[in-house]
Amino acid sequence: MIDNYNDLTVGKYQEIMVVLKGKVVDEYATNIQLVSILSDMSEDDVLNLGLSEYKVLNQKLSFLLVEPPKRMIANMYKIGGFELETMLDVRKMTVAQYVDYQT
């Protein structure tokens, strides 16, 4: 199960934000959804866990209560099979890059 921001993918972050911005039925339902997302389990699988096992997984959600650490922007990011260079100076941007950015 993901229990820190370093291991949290952008996709999982987006799923978490959908849950947190949605209608909150109750704290239990929200936590079950979050455990499901971060542990790659279905909600039914989470509901079928033993209480002690669920408690351990639920406690691992605590990292979400703290704002992620701020980091310096890297010059290069590897995402999937791509290496992406960070464009920090827009004056060096080409027209094609600008159009891609706007799109």
Short mmCIF file of C-alpha atoms in Angstrom, two decimals:
data_model
loop_
_atom_site.label_atom_id
_atom_site.label_comp_id
_atom_site.label_asym_id
_atom_site.label_seq_id
_atom_site.Cartn_x
_atom_site.Cartn_y
_atom_site.Cartn_z
CA MET A 1 0.00 0.00 0.00
CA ILE A 2 1.18 3.52 -0.80
CA ASP A 3 1.94 5.29 2.48
CA ASN A 4 3.97 8.34 1.45
CA TYR A 5 4.00 11.09 -1.15
CA ASN A 6 7.16 9.81 -2.85
CA ASP A 7 5.33 6.66 -3.98
CA LEU A 8 2.06 8.38 -4.82
CA THR A 9 1.47 8.59 -8.58
CA VAL A 10 -0.31 11.47 -10.26
CA GLY A 11 -3.13 9.12 -11.26
CA LYS A 12 -3.66 7.93 -7.69
CA TYR A 13 -3.51 11.54 -6.47
CA GLN A 14 -6.27 12.47 -8.92
CA GLU A 15 -8.41 9.54 -7.74
CA ILE A 16 -7.92 10.65 -4.13
CA MET A 17 -8.92 14.21 -5.00
CA VAL A 18 -12.14 12.97 -6.64
CA VAL A 19 -13.00 11.13 -3.41
CA LEU A 20 -12.12 14.08 -1.17
CA LYS A 21 -13.99 16.62 -3.30
CA GLY A 22 -17.06 14.39 -3.66
CA LYS A 23 -20.04 14.10 -1.39
CA VAL A 24 -18.87 12.76 1.96
CA VAL A 25 -21.30 10.13 3.21
CA ASP A 26 -19.29 9.45 6.34
CA GLU A 27 -15.69 9.12 7.47
CA TYR A 28 -15.77 5.33 7.19
CA ALA A 29 -16.90 5.31 3.56
CA THR A 30 -14.27 7.89 2.63
CA ASN A 31 -11.49 5.96 4.38
CA ILE A 32 -12.56 2.71 2.72
CA GLN A 33 -12.35 4.43 -0.68
CA LEU A 34 -8.91 5.85 0.12
CA VAL A 35 -7.57 2.50 1.35
CA SER A 36 -8.97 0.92 -1.80
CA ILE A 37 -7.15 3.41 -4.05
CA LEU A 38 -3.84 3.31 -2.21
CA SER A 39 -3.75 -0.47 -1.83
CA ASP A 40 -5.00 -1.38 -5.33
CA MET A 41 -7.88 -3.32 -3.82
CA SER A 42 -11.56 -3.10 -4.65
CA GLU A 43 -13.82 -1.56 -2.04
CA ASP A 44 -15.42 -4.97 -1.56
CA ASP A 45 -12.00 -6.49 -0.84
CA VAL A 46 -11.35 -3.76 1.73
CA LEU A 47 -14.74 -4.42 3.35
CA ASN A 48 -13.88 -8.12 3.60
CA LEU A 49 -10.59 -7.51 5.43
CA GLY A 50 -10.24 -8.44 9.06
CA LEU A 51 -10.72 -5.51 11.39
CA SER A 52 -7.10 -5.53 12.62
CA GLU A 53 -5.74 -5.69 9.04
CA TYR A 54 -8.01 -2.81 7.99
CA LYS A 55 -6.90 -0.77 11.00
CA VAL A 56 -3.24 -1.11 9.95
CA LEU A 57 -4.03 0.00 6.39
CA ASN A 58 -6.26 2.84 7.60
CA GLN A 59 -3.45 4.18 9.81
CA LYS A 60 -1.22 4.38 6.73
CA LEU A 61 -3.55 7.08 5.37
CA SER A 62 -2.18 9.52 7.93
CA PHE A 63 0.40 10.89 5.46
CA LEU A 64 -2.53 12.49 3.60
CA LEU A 65 -3.19 14.75 6.60
CA VAL A 66 0.13 16.54 6.06
CA GLU A 67 0.80 18.82 3.11
CA PRO A 68 3.27 17.26 0.64
CA PRO A 69 6.82 18.55 0.99
CA LYS A 70 7.83 21.26 -1.44
CA ARG A 71 10.69 20.33 -3.74
CA MET A 72 12.76 22.18 -6.27
CA ILE A 73 11.79 21.71 -9.89
CA ALA A 74 13.97 19.13 -11.59
CA ASN A 75 15.58 19.80 -14.97
CA MET A 76 14.41 16.42 -16.29
CA TYR A 77 11.51 14.10 -15.44
CA LYS A 78 11.09 10.47 -16.50
CA ILE A 79 7.45 9.56 -17.01
CA GLY A 80 6.81 6.13 -18.42
CA GLY A 81 9.16 5.75 -21.37
CA PHE A 82 9.57 9.50 -21.83
CA GLU A 83 12.26 11.88 -20.63
CA LEU A 84 10.77 15.34 -20.28
CA GLU A 85 12.89 18.46 -20.01
CA THR A 86 11.51 21.26 -17.86
CA MET A 87 11.10 24.55 -19.67
CA LEU A 88 11.90 27.18 -17.07
CA ASP A 89 12.49 30.09 -19.44
CA VAL A 90 9.53 30.68 -21.78
CA ARG A 91 11.73 32.85 -24.01
CA LYS A 92 13.48 29.64 -25.11
CA MET A 93 10.19 27.96 -26.01
CA THR A 94 9.42 27.24 -29.65
CA VAL A 95 6.08 28.05 -31.24
CA ALA A 96 5.29 24.33 -31.47
CA GLN A 97 6.01 23.88 -27.77
CA TYR A 98 3.82 26.87 -26.93
CA VAL A 99 0.93 25.49 -29.01
CA ASP A 100 1.32 22.09 -27.27
CA TYR A 101 1.33 23.83 -23.90
CA GLN A 102 -1.84 25.78 -24.72
CA THR A 103 -3.56 22.67 -26.05
#
